[in-house]
Amino acid sequence: LLSPTTGIVDSHGFMLALQGDFERAGGMVAVGSAVRSARLSVSGQDHVLQLEDGSELAASIVVNSASLHACE
C-alpha cells in the first residue's frame, strides 16, 4: 500500500519537543497536579488554581488537558 502523503509520528517525542518550546518561552507544565478549586484573581486578569497540596498557581491562560479525567 503506497501512501505518499502520510507518515508515522513519534507522538511522545513530539509532545516533549512542544513542552521544551513552551518552557523556553517561559511556560510551566504542571503534570499530574490535582486542582481543588479555580477562581479569577482580584484584578480579574489571572486564573488562580488551588492545588490539592495547598499550593497555588496563577496564570493568564490555563489549559486543562486531563481528557477523561478532567472533571476529577
PDB file of N, CA and C in Angstrom:
ATOM      1  N   LEU A   1       0.859  -1.174   0.000  1.00  0.00           N
ATOM      2  CA  LEU A   1       0.000   0.000   0.000  1.00  0.00           C
ATOM      3  C   LEU A   1       0.899   1.229   0.000  1.00  0.00           C
ATOM      4  N   LEU A   2       0.735   2.081  -0.987  1.00  0.00           N
ATOM      5  CA  LEU A   2       1.522   3.304  -1.092  1.00  0.00           C
ATOM      6  C   LEU A   2       0.686   4.478  -0.615  1.00  0.00           C
ATOM      7  N   SER A   3       1.200   5.226   0.326  1.00  0.00           N
ATOM      8  CA  SER A   3       0.525   6.415   0.841  1.00  0.00           C
ATOM      9  C   SER A   3       1.568   7.519   0.994  1.00  0.00           C
ATOM     10  N   PRO A   4       1.893   8.220  -0.085  1.00  0.00           N
ATOM     11  CA  PRO A   4       2.999   9.180  -0.072  1.00  0.00           C
ATOM     12  C   PRO A   4       2.752  10.443   0.762  1.00  0.00           C
ATOM     13  N   THR A   5       1.526  10.708   1.177  1.00  0.00           N
ATOM     14  CA  THR A   5       1.257  11.941   1.928  1.00  0.00           C
ATOM     15  C   THR A   5       0.985  11.687   3.410  1.00  0.00           C
ATOM     16  N   THR A   6       1.253  10.489   3.894  1.00  0.00           N
ATOM     17  CA  THR A   6       1.069  10.193   5.314  1.00  0.00           C
ATOM     18  C   THR A   6       2.392   9.726   5.900  1.00  0.00           C
ATOM     19  N   GLY A   7       2.440   9.650   7.193  1.00  0.00           N
ATOM     20  CA  GLY A   7       3.665   9.206   7.835  1.00  0.00           C
ATOM     21  C   GLY A   7       3.410   8.768   9.251  1.00  0.00           C
ATOM     22  N   ILE A   8       4.457   8.335   9.885  1.00  0.00           N
ATOM     23  CA  ILE A   8       4.390   7.890  11.270  1.00  0.00           C
ATOM     24  C   ILE A   8       4.983   8.990  12.140  1.00  0.00           C
ATOM     25  N   VAL A   9       4.301   9.314  13.208  1.00  0.00           N
ATOM     26  CA  VAL A   9       4.756  10.367  14.108  1.00  0.00           C
ATOM     27  C   VAL A   9       5.065   9.759  15.466  1.00  0.00           C
ATOM     28  N   ASP A  10       6.209  10.129  16.012  1.00  0.00           N
ATOM     29  CA  ASP A  10       6.557   9.749  17.382  1.00  0.00           C
ATOM     30  C   ASP A  10       5.836  10.745  18.293  1.00  0.00           C
ATOM     31  N   SER A  11       4.629  10.398  18.736  1.00  0.00           N
ATOM     32  CA  SER A  11       3.807  11.348  19.490  1.00  0.00           C
ATOM     33  C   SER A  11       4.463  11.748  20.807  1.00  0.00           C
ATOM     34  N   HIS A  12       5.138  10.827  21.477  1.00  0.00           N
ATOM     35  CA  HIS A  12       5.814  11.154  22.739  1.00  0.00           C
ATOM     36  C   HIS A  12       6.949  12.154  22.490  1.00  0.00           C
ATOM     37  N   GLY A  13       7.750  11.896  21.475  1.00  0.00           N
ATOM     38  CA  GLY A  13       8.833  12.816  21.126  1.00  0.00           C
ATOM     39  C   GLY A  13       8.310  14.174  20.700  1.00  0.00           C
ATOM     40  N   PHE A  14       7.205  14.177  19.961  1.00  0.00           N
ATOM     41  CA  PHE A  14       6.595  15.437  19.523  1.00  0.00           C
ATOM     42  C   PHE A  14       6.116  16.249  20.720  1.00  0.00           C
ATOM     43  N   MET A  15       5.449  15.596  21.674  1.00  0.00           N
ATOM     44  CA  MET A  15       4.964  16.305  22.857  1.00  0.00           C
ATOM     45  C   MET A  15       6.126  16.831  23.709  1.00  0.00           C
ATOM     46  N   LEU A  16       7.208  16.079  23.812  1.00  0.00           N
ATOM     47  CA  LEU A  16       8.385  16.552  24.540  1.00  0.00           C
ATOM     48  C   LEU A  16       8.987  17.775  23.865  1.00  0.00           C
ATOM     49  N   ALA A  17       9.010  17.778  22.529  1.00  0.00           N
ATOM     50  CA  ALA A  17       9.525  18.936  21.793  1.00  0.00           C
ATOM     51  C   ALA A  17       8.639  20.154  22.024  1.00  0.00           C
ATOM     52  N   LEU A  18       7.314  19.961  21.995  1.00  0.00           N
ATOM     53  CA  LEU A  18       6.393  21.073  22.264  1.00  0.00           C
ATOM     54  C   LEU A  18       6.568  21.591  23.689  1.00  0.00           C
ATOM     55  N   GLN A  19       6.741  20.684  24.644  1.00  0.00           N
ATOM     56  CA  GLN A  19       6.955  21.091  26.032  1.00  0.00           C
ATOM     57  C   GLN A  19       8.237  21.904  26.158  1.00  0.00           C
ATOM     58  N   GLY A  20       9.301  21.467  25.483  1.00  0.00           N
ATOM     59  CA  GLY A  20      10.556  22.211  25.514  1.00  0.00           C
ATOM     60  C   GLY A  20      10.393  23.611  24.960  1.00  0.00           C
ATOM     61  N   ASP A  21       9.701  23.747  23.826  1.00  0.00           N
ATOM     62  CA  ASP A  21       9.443  25.069  23.239  1.00  0.00           C
ATOM     63  C   ASP A  21       8.648  25.943  24.208  1.00  0.00           C
ATOM     64  N   PHE A  22       7.631  25.347  24.823  1.00  0.00           N
ATOM     65  CA  PHE A  22       6.758  26.063  25.756  1.00  0.00           C
ATOM     66  C   PHE A  22       7.548  26.567  26.965  1.00  0.00           C
ATOM     67  N   GLU A  23       8.376  25.699  27.541  1.00  0.00           N
ATOM     68  CA  GLU A  23       9.147  26.073  28.720  1.00  0.00           C
ATOM     69  C   GLU A  23      10.219  27.113  28.390  1.00  0.00           C
ATOM     70  N   ARG A  24      10.835  27.020  27.217  1.00  0.00           N
ATOM     71  CA  ARG A  24      11.812  28.033  26.812  1.00  0.00           C
ATOM     72  C   ARG A  24      11.155  29.397  26.629  1.00  0.00           C
ATOM     73  N   ALA A  25       9.867  29.395  26.316  1.00  0.00           N
ATOM     74  CA  ALA A  25       9.124  30.649  26.153  1.00  0.00           C
ATOM     75  C   ALA A  25       8.587  31.170  27.484  1.00  0.00           C
ATOM     76  N   GLY A  26       8.920  30.485  28.588  1.00  0.00           N
ATOM     77  CA  GLY A  26       8.507  30.953  29.909  1.00  0.00           C
ATOM     78  C   GLY A  26       7.313  30.234  30.495  1.00  0.00           C
ATOM     79  N   GLY A  27       6.779  29.238  29.801  1.00  0.00           N
ATOM     80  CA  GLY A  27       5.634  28.482  30.306  1.00  0.00           C
ATOM     81  C   GLY A  27       6.056  27.438  31.323  1.00  0.00           C
ATOM     82  N   MET A  28       5.085  26.914  32.045  1.00  0.00           N
ATOM     83  CA  MET A  28       5.347  25.882  33.035  1.00  0.00           C
ATOM     84  C   MET A  28       4.310  24.773  32.882  1.00  0.00           C
ATOM     85  N   VAL A  29       4.758  23.543  32.860  1.00  0.00           N
ATOM     86  CA  VAL A  29       3.875  22.389  32.775  1.00  0.00           C
ATOM     87  C   VAL A  29       3.763  21.781  34.171  1.00  0.00           C
ATOM     88  N   ALA A  30       2.541  21.597  34.655  1.00  0.00           N
ATOM     89  CA  ALA A  30       2.300  21.003  35.966  1.00  0.00           C
ATOM     90  C   ALA A  30       1.596  19.667  35.752  1.00  0.00           C
ATOM     91  N   VAL A  31       2.368  18.632  35.526  1.00  0.00           N
ATOM     92  CA  VAL A  31       1.831  17.308  35.207  1.00  0.00           C
ATOM     93  C   VAL A  31       1.319  16.631  36.473  1.00  0.00           C
ATOM     94  N   GLY A  32       0.153  16.027  36.378  1.00  0.00           N
ATOM     95  CA  GLY A  32      -0.405  15.263  37.489  1.00  0.00           C
ATOM     96  C   GLY A  32      -0.778  16.108  38.688  1.00  0.00           C
ATOM     97  N   SER A  33      -1.124  17.360  38.470  1.00  0.00           N
ATOM     98  CA  SER A  33      -1.466  18.269  39.567  1.00  0.00           C
ATOM     99  C   SER A  33      -2.975  18.309  39.756  1.00  0.00           C
ATOM    100  N   ALA A  34      -3.431  17.716  40.841  1.00  0.00           N
ATOM    101  CA  ALA A  34      -4.869  17.723  41.127  1.00  0.00           C
ATOM    102  C   ALA A  34      -5.287  19.117  41.589  1.00  0.00           C
ATOM    103  N   VAL A  35      -6.322  19.671  40.963  1.00  0.00           N
ATOM    104  CA  VAL A  35      -6.796  21.016  41.278  1.00  0.00           C
ATOM    105  C   VAL A  35      -7.998  20.924  42.208  1.00  0.00           C
ATOM    106  N   ARG A  36      -7.910  21.608  43.333  1.00  0.00           N
ATOM    107  CA  ARG A  36      -9.006  21.642  44.303  1.00  0.00           C
ATOM    108  C   ARG A  36     -10.050  22.679  43.896  1.00  0.00           C
ATOM    109  N   SER A  37      -9.579  23.859  43.452  1.00  0.00           N
ATOM    110  CA  SER A  37     -10.518  24.906  43.041  1.00  0.00           C
ATOM    111  C   SER A  37      -9.827  25.854  42.069  1.00  0.00           C
ATOM    112  N   ALA A  38     -10.641  26.645  41.392  1.00  0.00           N
ATOM    113  CA  ALA A  38     -10.129  27.655  40.460  1.00  0.00           C
ATOM    114  C   ALA A  38     -10.990  28.902  40.596  1.00  0.00           C
ATOM    115  N   ARG A  39     -10.343  30.066  40.507  1.00  0.00           N
ATOM    116  CA  ARG A  39     -11.062  31.340  40.605  1.00  0.00           C
ATOM    117  C   ARG A  39     -10.288  32.391  39.838  1.00  0.00           C
ATOM    118  N   LEU A  40     -10.944  33.503  39.563  1.00  0.00           N
ATOM    119  CA  LEU A  40     -10.252  34.641  38.977  1.00  0.00           C
ATOM    120  C   LEU A  40      -9.592  35.439  40.088  1.00  0.00           C
ATOM    121  N   SER A  41      -8.459  36.044  39.789  1.00  0.00           N
ATOM    122  CA  SER A  41      -7.780  36.889  40.768  1.00  0.00           C
ATOM    123  C   SER A  41      -8.618  38.136  41.028  1.00  0.00           C
ATOM    124  N   VAL A  42      -8.261  38.885  42.050  1.00  0.00           N
ATOM    125  CA  VAL A  42      -8.980  40.107  42.402  1.00  0.00           C
ATOM    126  C   VAL A  42      -9.023  41.067  41.216  1.00  0.00           C
ATOM    127  N   SER A  43      -7.925  41.151  40.467  1.00  0.00           N
ATOM    128  CA  SER A  43      -7.874  42.038  39.300  1.00  0.00           C
ATOM    129  C   SER A  43      -8.674  41.482  38.126  1.00  0.00           C
ATOM    130  N   GLY A  44      -8.996  40.192  38.181  1.00  0.00           N
ATOM    131  CA  GLY A  44      -9.727  39.566  37.081  1.00  0.00           C
ATOM    132  C   GLY A  44      -8.849  39.235  35.889  1.00  0.00           C
ATOM    133  N   GLN A  45      -7.536  39.406  36.036  1.00  0.00           N
ATOM    134  CA  GLN A  45      -6.603  39.166  34.936  1.00  0.00           C
ATOM    135  C   GLN A  45      -6.042  37.751  34.909  1.00  0.00           C
ATOM    136  N   ASP A  46      -5.948  37.119  36.064  1.00  0.00           N
ATOM    137  CA  ASP A  46      -5.343  35.791  36.147  1.00  0.00           C
ATOM    138  C   ASP A  46      -6.309  34.770  36.722  1.00  0.00           C
ATOM    139  N   HIS A  47      -6.090  33.526  36.335  1.00  0.00           N
ATOM    140  CA  HIS A  47      -6.776  32.389  36.936  1.00  0.00           C
ATOM    141  C   HIS A  47      -5.899  31.914  38.085  1.00  0.00           C
ATOM    142  N   VAL A  48      -6.483  31.673  39.231  1.00  0.00           N
ATOM    143  CA  VAL A  48      -5.733  31.174  40.380  1.00  0.00           C
ATOM    144  C   VAL A  48      -6.234  29.768  40.679  1.00  0.00           C
ATOM    145  N   LEU A  49      -5.328  28.808  40.614  1.00  0.00           N
ATOM    146  CA  LEU A  49      -5.671  27.415  40.866  1.00  0.00           C
ATOM    147  C   LEU A  49      -5.134  27.011  42.228  1.00  0.00           C
ATOM    148  N   GLN A  50      -5.989  26.457  43.065  1.00  0.00           N
ATOM    149  CA  GLN A  50      -5.575  25.911  44.359  1.00  0.00           C
ATOM    150  C   GLN A  50      -5.381  24.419  44.143  1.00  0.00           C
ATOM    151  N   LEU A  51      -4.174  23.943  44.385  1.00  0.00           N
ATOM    152  CA  LEU A  51      -3.868  22.538  44.173  1.00  0.00           C
ATOM    153  C   LEU A  51      -4.127  21.738  45.439  1.00  0.00           C
ATOM    154  N   GLU A  52      -4.252  20.428  45.282  1.00  0.00           N
ATOM    155  CA  GLU A  52      -4.533  19.534  46.414  1.00  0.00           C
ATOM    156  C   GLU A  52      -3.478  19.633  47.508  1.00  0.00           C
ATOM    157  N   ASP A  53      -2.234  19.936  47.138  1.00  0.00           N
ATOM    158  CA  ASP A  53      -1.170  20.008  48.150  1.00  0.00           C
ATOM    159  C   ASP A  53      -1.144  21.357  48.885  1.00  0.00           C
ATOM    160  N   GLY A  54      -2.106  22.243  48.588  1.00  0.00           N
ATOM    161  CA  GLY A  54      -2.204  23.532  49.255  1.00  0.00           C
ATOM    162  C   GLY A  54      -1.525  24.674  48.528  1.00  0.00           C
ATOM    163  N   SER A  55      -0.720  24.370  47.524  1.00  0.00           N
ATOM    164  CA  SER A  55      -0.056  25.436  46.780  1.00  0.00           C
ATOM    165  C   SER A  55      -1.026  26.078  45.793  1.00  0.00           C
ATOM    166  N   GLU A  56      -0.646  27.260  45.307  1.00  0.00           N
ATOM    167  CA  GLU A  56      -1.471  27.979  44.337  1.00  0.00           C
ATOM    168  C   GLU A  56      -0.649  28.325  43.110  1.00  0.00           C
ATOM    169  N   LEU A  57      -1.308  28.295  41.963  1.00  0.00           N
ATOM    170  CA  LEU A  57      -0.712  28.719  40.707  1.00  0.00           C
ATOM    171  C   LEU A  57      -1.570  29.828  40.133  1.00  0.00           C
ATOM    172  N   ALA A  58      -0.930  30.867  39.598  1.00  0.00           N
ATOM    173  CA  ALA A  58      -1.662  31.934  38.919  1.00  0.00           C
ATOM    174  C   ALA A  58      -1.170  31.997  37.485  1.00  0.00           C
ATOM    175  N   ALA A  59      -2.095  32.114  36.548  1.00  0.00           N
ATOM    176  CA  ALA A  59      -1.736  32.159  35.133  1.00  0.00           C
ATOM    177  C   ALA A  59      -2.795  32.907  34.355  1.00  0.00           C
ATOM    178  N   SER A  60      -2.358  33.594  33.319  1.00  0.00           N
ATOM    179  CA  SER A  60      -3.324  34.302  32.474  1.00  0.00           C
ATOM    180  C   SER A  60      -4.061  33.324  31.563  1.00  0.00           C
ATOM    181  N   ILE A  61      -3.416  32.207  31.237  1.00  0.00           N
ATOM    182  CA  ILE A  61      -4.037  31.172  30.401  1.00  0.00           C
ATOM    183  C   ILE A  61      -3.830  29.826  31.082  1.00  0.00           C
ATOM    184  N   VAL A  62      -4.895  29.043  31.206  1.00  0.00           N
ATOM    185  CA  VAL A  62      -4.819  27.706  31.783  1.00  0.00           C
ATOM    186  C   VAL A  62      -5.399  26.726  30.771  1.00  0.00           C
ATOM    187  N   VAL A  63      -4.665  25.646  30.519  1.00  0.00           N
ATOM    188  CA  VAL A  63      -5.138  24.596  29.622  1.00  0.00           C
ATOM    189  C   VAL A  63      -5.292  23.326  30.443  1.00  0.00           C
ATOM    190  N   ASN A  64      -6.508  22.810  30.520  1.00  0.00           N
ATOM    191  CA  ASN A  64      -6.762  21.558  31.220  1.00  0.00           C
ATOM    192  C   ASN A  64      -6.812  20.463  30.163  1.00  0.00           C
ATOM    193  N   SER A  65      -5.797  19.628  30.137  1.00  0.00           N
ATOM    194  CA  SER A  65      -5.757  18.552  29.138  1.00  0.00           C
ATOM    195  C   SER A  65      -5.835  17.186  29.808  1.00  0.00           C
ATOM    196  N   ALA A  66      -6.710  17.076  30.786  1.00  0.00           N
ATOM    197  CA  ALA A  66      -6.838  15.837  31.555  1.00  0.00           C
ATOM    198  C   ALA A  66      -7.693  14.789  30.855  1.00  0.00           C
ATOM    199  N   SER A  67      -8.291  15.128  29.740  1.00  0.00           N
ATOM    200  CA  SER A  67      -9.062  14.179  28.939  1.00  0.00           C
ATOM    201  C   SER A  67     -10.229  13.607  29.737  1.00  0.00           C
ATOM    202  N   LEU A  68     -10.328  12.308  29.824  1.00  0.00           N
ATOM    203  CA  LEU A  68     -11.454  11.685  30.509  1.00  0.00           C
ATOM    204  C   LEU A  68     -11.496  12.008  31.998  1.00  0.00           C
ATOM    205  N   HIS A  69     -10.362  12.393  32.568  1.00  0.00           N
ATOM    206  CA  HIS A  69     -10.259  12.649  33.993  1.00  0.00           C
ATOM    207  C   HIS A  69     -10.369  14.154  34.314  1.00  0.00           C
ATOM    208  N   ALA A  70     -10.794  14.977  33.370  1.00  0.00           N
ATOM    209  CA  ALA A  70     -10.846  16.432  33.555  1.00  0.00           C
ATOM    210  C   ALA A  70     -11.764  16.825  34.707  1.00  0.00           C
ATOM    211  N   CYS A  71     -12.890  16.154  34.846  1.00  0.00           N
ATOM    212  CA  CYS A  71     -13.832  16.512  35.914  1.00  0.00           C
ATOM    213  C   CYS A  71     -13.273  16.197  37.287  1.00  0.00           C
ATOM    214  N   GLU A  72     -12.462  15.164  37.378  1.00  0.00           N
ATOM    215  CA  GLU A  72     -11.854  14.798  38.656  1.00  0.00           C
ATOM    216  C   GLU A  72     -10.882  15.869  39.063  1.00  0.00           C
TER     217      GLU A  72
END
